PDB file of C-alpha atoms and ligand atoms in Angstrom:
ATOM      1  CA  UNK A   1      93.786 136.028 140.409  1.00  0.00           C
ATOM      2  CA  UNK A   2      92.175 138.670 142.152  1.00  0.00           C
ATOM      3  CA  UNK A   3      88.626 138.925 142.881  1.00  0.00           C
ATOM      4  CA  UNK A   4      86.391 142.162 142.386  1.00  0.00           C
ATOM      5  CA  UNK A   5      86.057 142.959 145.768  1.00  0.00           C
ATOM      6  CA  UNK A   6      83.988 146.338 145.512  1.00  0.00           C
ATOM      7  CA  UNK A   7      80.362 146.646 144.693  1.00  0.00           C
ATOM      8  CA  UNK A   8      78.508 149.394 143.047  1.00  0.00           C
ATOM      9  CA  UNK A   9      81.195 150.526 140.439  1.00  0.00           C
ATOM     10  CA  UNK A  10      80.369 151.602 137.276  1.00  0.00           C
ATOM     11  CA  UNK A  11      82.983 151.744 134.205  1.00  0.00           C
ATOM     12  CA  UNK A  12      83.126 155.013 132.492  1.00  0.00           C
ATOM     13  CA  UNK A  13      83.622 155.821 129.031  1.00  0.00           C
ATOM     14  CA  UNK A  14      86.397 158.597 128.614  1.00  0.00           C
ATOM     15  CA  UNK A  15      85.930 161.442 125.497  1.00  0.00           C
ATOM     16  CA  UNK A  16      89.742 160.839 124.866  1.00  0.00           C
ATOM     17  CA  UNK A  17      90.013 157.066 123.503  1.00  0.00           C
ATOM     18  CA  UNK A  18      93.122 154.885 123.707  1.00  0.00           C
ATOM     19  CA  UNK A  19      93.049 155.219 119.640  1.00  0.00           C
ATOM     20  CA  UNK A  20      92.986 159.477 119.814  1.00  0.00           C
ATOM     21  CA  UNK A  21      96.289 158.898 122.619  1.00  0.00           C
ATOM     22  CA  UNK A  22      98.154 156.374 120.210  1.00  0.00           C
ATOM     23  CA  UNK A  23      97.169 158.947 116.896  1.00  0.00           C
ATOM     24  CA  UNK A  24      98.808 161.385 119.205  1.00  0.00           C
ATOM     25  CA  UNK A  25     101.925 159.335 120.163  1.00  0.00           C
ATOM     26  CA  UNK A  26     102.560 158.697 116.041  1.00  0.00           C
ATOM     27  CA  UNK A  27     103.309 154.577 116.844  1.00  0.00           C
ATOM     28  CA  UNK A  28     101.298 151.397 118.501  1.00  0.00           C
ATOM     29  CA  UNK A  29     101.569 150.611 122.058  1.00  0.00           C
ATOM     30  CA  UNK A  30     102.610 146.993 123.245  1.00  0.00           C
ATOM     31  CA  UNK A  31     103.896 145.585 126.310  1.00  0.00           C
ATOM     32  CA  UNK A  32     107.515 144.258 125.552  1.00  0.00           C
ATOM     33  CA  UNK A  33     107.855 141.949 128.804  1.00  0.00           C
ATOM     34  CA  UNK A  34     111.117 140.757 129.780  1.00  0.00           C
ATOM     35  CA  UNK A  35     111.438 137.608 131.893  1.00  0.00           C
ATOM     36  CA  UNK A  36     114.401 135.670 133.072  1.00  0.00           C
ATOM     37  CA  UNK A  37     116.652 134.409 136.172  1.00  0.00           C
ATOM     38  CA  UNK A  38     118.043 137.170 138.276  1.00  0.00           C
ATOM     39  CA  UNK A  39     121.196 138.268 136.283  1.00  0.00           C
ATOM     40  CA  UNK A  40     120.037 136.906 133.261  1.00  0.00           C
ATOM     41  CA  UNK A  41     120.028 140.792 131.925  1.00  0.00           C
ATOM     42  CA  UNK A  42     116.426 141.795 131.938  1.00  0.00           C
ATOM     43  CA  UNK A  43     116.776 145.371 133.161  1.00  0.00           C
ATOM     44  CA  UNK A  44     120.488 146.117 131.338  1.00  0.00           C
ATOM     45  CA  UNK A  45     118.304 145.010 128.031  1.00  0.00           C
ATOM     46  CA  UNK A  46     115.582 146.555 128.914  1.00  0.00           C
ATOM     47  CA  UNK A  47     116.875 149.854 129.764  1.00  0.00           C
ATOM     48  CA  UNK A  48     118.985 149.956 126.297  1.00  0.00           C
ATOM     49  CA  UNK A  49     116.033 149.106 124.604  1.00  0.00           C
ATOM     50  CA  UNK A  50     114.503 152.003 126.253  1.00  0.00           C
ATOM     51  CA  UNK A  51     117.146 154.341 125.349  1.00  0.00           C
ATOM     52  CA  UNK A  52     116.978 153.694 121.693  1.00  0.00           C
ATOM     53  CA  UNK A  53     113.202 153.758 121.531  1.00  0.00           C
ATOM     54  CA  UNK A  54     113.323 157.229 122.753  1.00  0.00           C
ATOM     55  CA  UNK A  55     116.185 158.494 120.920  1.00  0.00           C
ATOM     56  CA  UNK A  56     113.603 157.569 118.095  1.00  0.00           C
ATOM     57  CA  UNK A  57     110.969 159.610 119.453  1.00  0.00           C
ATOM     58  CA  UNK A  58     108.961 157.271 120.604  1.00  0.00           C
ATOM     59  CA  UNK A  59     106.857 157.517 124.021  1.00  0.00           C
ATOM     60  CA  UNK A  60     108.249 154.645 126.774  1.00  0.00           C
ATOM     61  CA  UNK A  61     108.686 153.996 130.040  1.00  0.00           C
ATOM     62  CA  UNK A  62     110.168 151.035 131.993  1.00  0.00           C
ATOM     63  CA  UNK A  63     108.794 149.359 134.899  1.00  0.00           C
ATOM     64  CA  UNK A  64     111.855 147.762 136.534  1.00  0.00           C
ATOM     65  CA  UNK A  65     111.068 144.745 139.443  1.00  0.00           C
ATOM     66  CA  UNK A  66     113.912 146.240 142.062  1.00  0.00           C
ATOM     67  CA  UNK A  67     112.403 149.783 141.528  1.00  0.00           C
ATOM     68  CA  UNK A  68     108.770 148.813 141.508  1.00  0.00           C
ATOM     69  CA  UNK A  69     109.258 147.235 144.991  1.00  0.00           C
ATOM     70  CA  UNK A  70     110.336 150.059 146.486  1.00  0.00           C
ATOM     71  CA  UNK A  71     106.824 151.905 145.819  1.00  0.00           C
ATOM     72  CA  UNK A  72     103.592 150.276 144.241  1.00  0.00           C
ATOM     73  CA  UNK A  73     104.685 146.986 145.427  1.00  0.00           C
ATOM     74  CA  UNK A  74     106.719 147.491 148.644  1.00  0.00           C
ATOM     75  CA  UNK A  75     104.138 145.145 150.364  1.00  0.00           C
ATOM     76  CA  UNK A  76     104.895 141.986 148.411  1.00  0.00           C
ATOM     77  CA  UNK A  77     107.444 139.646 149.423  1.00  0.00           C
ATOM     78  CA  UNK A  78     108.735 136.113 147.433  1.00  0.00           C
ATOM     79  CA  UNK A  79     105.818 133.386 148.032  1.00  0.00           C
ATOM     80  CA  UNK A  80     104.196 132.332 144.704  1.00  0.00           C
ATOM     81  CA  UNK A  81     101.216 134.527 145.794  1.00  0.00           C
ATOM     82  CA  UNK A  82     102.939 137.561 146.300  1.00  0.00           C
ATOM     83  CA  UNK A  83     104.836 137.092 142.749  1.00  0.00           C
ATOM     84  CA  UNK A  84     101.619 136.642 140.997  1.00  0.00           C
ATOM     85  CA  UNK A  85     100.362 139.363 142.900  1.00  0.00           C
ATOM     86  CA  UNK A  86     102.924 141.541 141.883  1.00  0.00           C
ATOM     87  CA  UNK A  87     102.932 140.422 138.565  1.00  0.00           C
ATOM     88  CA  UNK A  88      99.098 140.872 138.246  1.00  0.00           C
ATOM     89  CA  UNK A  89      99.654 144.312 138.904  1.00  0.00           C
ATOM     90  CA  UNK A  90     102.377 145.154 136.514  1.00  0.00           C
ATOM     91  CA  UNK A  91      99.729 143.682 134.539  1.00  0.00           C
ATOM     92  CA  UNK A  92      97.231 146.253 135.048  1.00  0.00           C
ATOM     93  CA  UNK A  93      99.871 149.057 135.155  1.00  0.00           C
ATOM     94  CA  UNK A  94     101.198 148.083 131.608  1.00  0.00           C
ATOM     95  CA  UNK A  95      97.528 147.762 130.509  1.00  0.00           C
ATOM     96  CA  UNK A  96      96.954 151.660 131.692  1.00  0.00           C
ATOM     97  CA  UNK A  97      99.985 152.460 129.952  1.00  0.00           C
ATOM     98  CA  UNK A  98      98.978 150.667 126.782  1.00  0.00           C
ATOM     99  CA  UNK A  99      95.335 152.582 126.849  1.00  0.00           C
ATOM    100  CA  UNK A 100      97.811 155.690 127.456  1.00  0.00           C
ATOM    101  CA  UNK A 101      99.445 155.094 123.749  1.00  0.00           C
ATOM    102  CA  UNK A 102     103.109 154.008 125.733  1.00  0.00           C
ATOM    103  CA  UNK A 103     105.573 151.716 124.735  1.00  0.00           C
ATOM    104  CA  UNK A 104     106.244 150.359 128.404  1.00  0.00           C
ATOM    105  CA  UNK A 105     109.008 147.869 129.356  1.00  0.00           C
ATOM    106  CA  UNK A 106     109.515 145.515 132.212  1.00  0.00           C
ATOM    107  CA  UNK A 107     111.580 143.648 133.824  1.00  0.00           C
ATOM    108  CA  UNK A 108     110.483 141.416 136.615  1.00  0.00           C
ATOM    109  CA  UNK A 109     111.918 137.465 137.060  1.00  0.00           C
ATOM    110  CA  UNK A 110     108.217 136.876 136.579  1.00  0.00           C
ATOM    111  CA  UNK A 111     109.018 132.893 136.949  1.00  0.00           C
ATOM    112  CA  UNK A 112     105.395 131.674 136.335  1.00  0.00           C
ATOM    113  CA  UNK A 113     104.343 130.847 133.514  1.00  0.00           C
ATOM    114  CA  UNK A 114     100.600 131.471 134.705  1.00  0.00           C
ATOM    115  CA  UNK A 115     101.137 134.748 136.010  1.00  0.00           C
ATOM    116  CA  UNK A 116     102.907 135.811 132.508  1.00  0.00           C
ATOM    117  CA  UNK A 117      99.558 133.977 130.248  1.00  0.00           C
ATOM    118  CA  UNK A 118      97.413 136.442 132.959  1.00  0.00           C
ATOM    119  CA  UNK A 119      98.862 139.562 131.906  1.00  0.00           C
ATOM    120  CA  UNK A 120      98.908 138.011 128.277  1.00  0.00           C
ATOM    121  CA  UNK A 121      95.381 137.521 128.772  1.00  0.00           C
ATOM    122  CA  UNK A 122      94.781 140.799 129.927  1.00  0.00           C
ATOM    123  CA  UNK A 123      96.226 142.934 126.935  1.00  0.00           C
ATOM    124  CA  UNK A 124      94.689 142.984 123.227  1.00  0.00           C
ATOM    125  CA  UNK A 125      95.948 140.243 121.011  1.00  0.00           C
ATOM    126  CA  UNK A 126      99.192 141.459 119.968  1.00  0.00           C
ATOM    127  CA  UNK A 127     100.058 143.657 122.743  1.00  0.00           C
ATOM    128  CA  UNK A 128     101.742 141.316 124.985  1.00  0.00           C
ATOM    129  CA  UNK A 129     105.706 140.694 123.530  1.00  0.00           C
ATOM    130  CA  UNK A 130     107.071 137.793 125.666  1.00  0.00           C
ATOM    131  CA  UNK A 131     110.926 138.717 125.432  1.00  0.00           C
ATOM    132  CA  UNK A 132     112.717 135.697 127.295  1.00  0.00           C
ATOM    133  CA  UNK A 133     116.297 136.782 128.416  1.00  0.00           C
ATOM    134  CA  UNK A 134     117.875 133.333 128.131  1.00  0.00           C
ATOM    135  CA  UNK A 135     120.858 133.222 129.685  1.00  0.00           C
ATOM    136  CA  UNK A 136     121.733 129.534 132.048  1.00  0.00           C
ATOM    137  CA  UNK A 137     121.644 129.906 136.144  1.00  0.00           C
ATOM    138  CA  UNK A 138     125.880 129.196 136.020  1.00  0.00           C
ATOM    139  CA  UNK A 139     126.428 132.484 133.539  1.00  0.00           C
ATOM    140  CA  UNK A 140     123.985 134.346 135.704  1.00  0.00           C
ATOM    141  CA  UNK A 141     125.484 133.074 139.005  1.00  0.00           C
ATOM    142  CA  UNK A 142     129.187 134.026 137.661  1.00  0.00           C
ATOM    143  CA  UNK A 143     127.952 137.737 136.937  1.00  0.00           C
ATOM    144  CA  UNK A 144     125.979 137.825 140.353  1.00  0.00           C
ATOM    145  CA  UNK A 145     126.100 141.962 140.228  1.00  0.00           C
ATOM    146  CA  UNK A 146     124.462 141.919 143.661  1.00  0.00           C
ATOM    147  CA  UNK A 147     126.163 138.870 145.225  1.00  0.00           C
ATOM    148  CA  UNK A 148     122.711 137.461 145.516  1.00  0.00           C
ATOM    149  CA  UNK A 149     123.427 134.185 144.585  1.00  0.00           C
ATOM    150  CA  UNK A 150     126.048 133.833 146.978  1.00  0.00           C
ATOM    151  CA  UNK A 151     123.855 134.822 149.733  1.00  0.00           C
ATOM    152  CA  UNK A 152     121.547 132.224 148.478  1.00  0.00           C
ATOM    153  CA  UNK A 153     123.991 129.601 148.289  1.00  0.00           C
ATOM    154  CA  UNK A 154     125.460 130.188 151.787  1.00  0.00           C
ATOM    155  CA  UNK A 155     121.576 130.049 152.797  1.00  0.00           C
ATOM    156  CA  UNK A 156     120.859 133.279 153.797  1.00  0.00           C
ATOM    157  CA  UNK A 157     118.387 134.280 151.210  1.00  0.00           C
ATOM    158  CA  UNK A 158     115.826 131.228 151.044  1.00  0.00           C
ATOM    159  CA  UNK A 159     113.241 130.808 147.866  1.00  0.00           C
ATOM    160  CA  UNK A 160     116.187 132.428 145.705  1.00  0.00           C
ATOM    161  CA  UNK A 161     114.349 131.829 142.031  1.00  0.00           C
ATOM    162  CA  UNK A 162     117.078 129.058 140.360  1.00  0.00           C
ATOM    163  CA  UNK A 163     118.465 127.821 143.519  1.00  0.00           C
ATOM    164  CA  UNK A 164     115.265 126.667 145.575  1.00  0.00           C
ATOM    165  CA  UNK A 165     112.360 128.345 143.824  1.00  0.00           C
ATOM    166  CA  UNK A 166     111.381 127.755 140.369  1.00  0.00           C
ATOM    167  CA  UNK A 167     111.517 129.446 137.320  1.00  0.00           C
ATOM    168  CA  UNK A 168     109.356 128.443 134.140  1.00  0.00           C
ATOM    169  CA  UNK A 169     110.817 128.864 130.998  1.00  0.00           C
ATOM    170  CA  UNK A 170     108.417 130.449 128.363  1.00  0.00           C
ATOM    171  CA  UNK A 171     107.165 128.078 125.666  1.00  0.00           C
ATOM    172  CA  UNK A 172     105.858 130.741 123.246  1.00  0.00           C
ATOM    173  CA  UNK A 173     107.541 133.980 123.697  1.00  0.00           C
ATOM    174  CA  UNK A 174     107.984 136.010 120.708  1.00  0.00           C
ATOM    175  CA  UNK A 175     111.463 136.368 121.227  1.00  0.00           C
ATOM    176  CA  UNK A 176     114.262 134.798 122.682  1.00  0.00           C
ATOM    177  CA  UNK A 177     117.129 136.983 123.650  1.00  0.00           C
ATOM    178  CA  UNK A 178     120.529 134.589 124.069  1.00  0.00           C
ATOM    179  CA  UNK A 179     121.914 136.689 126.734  1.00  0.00           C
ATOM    180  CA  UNK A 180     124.959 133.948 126.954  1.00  0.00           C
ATOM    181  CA  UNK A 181     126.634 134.771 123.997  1.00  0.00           C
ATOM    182  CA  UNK A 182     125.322 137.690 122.698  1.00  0.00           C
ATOM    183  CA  UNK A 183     126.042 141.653 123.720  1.00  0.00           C
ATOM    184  CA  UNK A 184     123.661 144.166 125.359  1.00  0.00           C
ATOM    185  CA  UNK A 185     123.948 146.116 122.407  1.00  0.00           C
ATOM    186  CA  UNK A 186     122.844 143.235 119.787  1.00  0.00           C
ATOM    187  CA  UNK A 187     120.391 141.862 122.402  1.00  0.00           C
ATOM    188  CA  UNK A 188     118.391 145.516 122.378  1.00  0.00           C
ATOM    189  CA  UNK A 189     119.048 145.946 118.597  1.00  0.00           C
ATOM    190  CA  UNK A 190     117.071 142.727 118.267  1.00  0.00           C
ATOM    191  CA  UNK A 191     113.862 143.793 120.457  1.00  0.00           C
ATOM    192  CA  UNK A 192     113.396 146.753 117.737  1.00  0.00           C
ATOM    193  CA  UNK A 193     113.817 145.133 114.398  1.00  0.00           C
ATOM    194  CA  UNK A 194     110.825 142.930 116.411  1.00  0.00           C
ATOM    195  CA  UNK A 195     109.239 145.902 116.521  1.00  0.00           C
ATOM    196  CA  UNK A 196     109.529 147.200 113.526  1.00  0.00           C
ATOM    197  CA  UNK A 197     108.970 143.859 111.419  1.00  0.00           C
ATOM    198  CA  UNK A 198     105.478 144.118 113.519  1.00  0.00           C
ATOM    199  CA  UNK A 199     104.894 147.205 112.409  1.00  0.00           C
ATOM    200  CA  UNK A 200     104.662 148.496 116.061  1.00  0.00           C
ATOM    201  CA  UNK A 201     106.984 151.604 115.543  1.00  0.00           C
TER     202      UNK A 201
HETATM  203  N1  PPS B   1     114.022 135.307 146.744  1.00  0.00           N
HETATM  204  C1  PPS B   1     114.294 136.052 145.669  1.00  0.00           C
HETATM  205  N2  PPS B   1     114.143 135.540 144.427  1.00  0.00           N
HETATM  206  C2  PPS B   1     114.419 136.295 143.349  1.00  0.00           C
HETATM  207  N3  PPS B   1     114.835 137.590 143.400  1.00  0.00           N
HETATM  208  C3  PPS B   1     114.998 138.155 144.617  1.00  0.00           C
HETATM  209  C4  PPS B   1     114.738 137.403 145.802  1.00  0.00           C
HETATM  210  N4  PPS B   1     115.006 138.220 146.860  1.00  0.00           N
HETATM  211  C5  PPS B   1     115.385 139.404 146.381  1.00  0.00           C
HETATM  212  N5  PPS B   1     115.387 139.370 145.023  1.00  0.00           N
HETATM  213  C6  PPS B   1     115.670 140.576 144.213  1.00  0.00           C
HETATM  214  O1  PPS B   1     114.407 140.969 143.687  1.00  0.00           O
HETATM  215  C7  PPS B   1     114.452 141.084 142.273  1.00  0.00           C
HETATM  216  C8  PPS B   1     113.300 140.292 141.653  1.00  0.00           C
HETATM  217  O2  PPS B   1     112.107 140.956 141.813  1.00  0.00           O
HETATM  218  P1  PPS B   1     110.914 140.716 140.804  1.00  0.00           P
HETATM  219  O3  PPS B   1     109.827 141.639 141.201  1.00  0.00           O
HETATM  220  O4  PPS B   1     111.429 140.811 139.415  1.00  0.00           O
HETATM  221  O5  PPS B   1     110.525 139.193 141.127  1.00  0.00           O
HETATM  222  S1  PPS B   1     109.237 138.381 140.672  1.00  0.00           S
HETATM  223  O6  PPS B   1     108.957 138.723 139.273  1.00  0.00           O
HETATM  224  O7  PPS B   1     108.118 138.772 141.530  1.00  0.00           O
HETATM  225  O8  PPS B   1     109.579 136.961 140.863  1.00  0.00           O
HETATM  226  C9  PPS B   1     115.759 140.472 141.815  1.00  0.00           C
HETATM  227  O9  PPS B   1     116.238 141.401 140.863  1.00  0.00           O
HETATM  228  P2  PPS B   1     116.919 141.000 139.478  1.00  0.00           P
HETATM  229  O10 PPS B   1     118.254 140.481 139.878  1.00  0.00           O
HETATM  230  O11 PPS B   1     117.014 142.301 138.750  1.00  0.00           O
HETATM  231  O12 PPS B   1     116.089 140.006 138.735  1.00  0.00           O
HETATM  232  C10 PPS B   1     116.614 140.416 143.069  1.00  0.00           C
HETATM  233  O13 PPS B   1     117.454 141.546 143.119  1.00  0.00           O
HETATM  234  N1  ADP B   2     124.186 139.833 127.276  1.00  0.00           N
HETATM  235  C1  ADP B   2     125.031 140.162 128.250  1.00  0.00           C
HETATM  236  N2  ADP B   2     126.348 139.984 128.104  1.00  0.00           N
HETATM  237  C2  ADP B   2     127.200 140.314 129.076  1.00  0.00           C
HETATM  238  N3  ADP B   2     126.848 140.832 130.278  1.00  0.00           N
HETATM  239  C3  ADP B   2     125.549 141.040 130.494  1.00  0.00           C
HETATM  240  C4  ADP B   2     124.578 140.723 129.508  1.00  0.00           C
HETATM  241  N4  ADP B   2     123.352 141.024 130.004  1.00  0.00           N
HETATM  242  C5  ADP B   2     123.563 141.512 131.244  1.00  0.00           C
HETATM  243  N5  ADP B   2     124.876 141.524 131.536  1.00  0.00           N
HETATM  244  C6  ADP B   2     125.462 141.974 132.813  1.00  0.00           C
HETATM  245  O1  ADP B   2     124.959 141.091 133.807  1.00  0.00           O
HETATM  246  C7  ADP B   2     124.638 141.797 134.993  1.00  0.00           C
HETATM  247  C8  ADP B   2     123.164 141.548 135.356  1.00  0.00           C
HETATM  248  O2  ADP B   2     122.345 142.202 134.425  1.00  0.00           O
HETATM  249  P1  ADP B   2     120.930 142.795 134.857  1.00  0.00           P
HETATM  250  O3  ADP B   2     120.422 143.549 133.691  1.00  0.00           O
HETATM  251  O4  ADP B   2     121.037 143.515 136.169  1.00  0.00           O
HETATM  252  O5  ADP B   2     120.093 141.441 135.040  1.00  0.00           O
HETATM  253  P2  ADP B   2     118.632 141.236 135.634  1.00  0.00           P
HETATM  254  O6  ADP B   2     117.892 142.529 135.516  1.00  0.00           O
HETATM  255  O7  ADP B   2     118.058 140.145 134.778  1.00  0.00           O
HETATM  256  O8  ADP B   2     118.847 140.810 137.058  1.00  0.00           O
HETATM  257  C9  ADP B   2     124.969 143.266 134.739  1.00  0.00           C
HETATM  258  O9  ADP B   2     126.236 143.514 135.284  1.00  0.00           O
HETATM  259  C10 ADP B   2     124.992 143.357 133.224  1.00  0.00           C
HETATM  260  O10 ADP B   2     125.874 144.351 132.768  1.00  0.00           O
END
């Protein structure tokens, strides 16, 4: 994790609190986090998910890995550090959002199960949804929308997460999306009865 490198900062208190934004907003905020192998369907879910939510009126946004490393994170690579890095500060981003009343999605690989328990950690109890996209490295190698996995396979992409870099299945996420079997549509459909059986929206 990262260390406080900056001395002499003070917090301040703002006249607008987090409770005032989410009065405002007419719902909770949370965090719904999807992780899973490349291909697995994170950002297709994700992004339906999003859709509905706002067709409902209800304030999101979605944080997606490929975009995010384009901007805010376009200095991070693959190691482990610069995934928990980059995790750590889709952390803090979803945290802002959260104080800002949001429902924000997002959909990074996220393969460590540390780095995920960090941004956990980081949120109020409840805030953090752990949405595993399960779907096994063979269906997400067949769809292979990007022809990653080939590239990986023929060696030209090396520390390719499920083909020689890890990925840590979640032990207690609060859902489990079977992205196998089951359509986008369903998939999504499940995220907000989640939602709404928490009382969230
Ligand atoms: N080495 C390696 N391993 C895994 N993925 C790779 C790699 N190189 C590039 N890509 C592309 O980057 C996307 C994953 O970025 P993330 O920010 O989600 O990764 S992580 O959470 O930091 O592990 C991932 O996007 P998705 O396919 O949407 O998951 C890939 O398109
Ligand atoms: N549950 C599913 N059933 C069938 N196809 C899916 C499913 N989820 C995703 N896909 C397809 O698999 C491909 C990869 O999905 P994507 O959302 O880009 O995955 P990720 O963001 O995890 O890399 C896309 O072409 C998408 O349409």
């Amino acid at each position: 994790m990262a260390e406080q490198k900056a001395t002499n900062v003070h917090w301040h208190d703002h006249r607008v609190s987090s409770e005032d934004r989410k009065k405002l907003k007419g719902h909770k905020s949370c965090v719904l986090w999807f992780t899973g192998l490349s291909g697995s369907g994170k950002s297709t879910i994700a992004n339906t998910v999003d859709h509905k939510l706002a067709e409902m009126g209800k304030h999101t946004y979605l944080l997606d890995g490929d975009n995010i490393r384009m901007g805010l994170n376009k200095n991070l690579g693959f190691s482990a550090e610069d995934r928990a890095e980059n995790i750590r500060r889709i952390g803090e981003v979803g945290k802002l959002f959260s104080d800002a009343g949001m429902i924000t999605l997002t959909a990074f690989i996220s393969p460590y199960r540390a780095d995920r328990d960090a941004v956990r950690a980081l949120l109020e109890d409840g805030e953090f949804v752990e949405v595993y996209v399960d779907a096994p490295l063979e269906t997400c190698e067949a769809r292979d929308p990007k022809g990653l996995y080939k590239k990986a396979r023929a060696g030209e992409i090396k520390g390719f997460t499920g083909i020689d870099d890890p990925y840590e299945i979640p032990e207690n996420a609060e859902l489990v999306l079977d992205s196998d079997s089951k359509g986008i549509d369903e998939l999504a459909d499940e995220v907000i009865a989640f939602l709404k059986e928490r009382g969230m929206i």
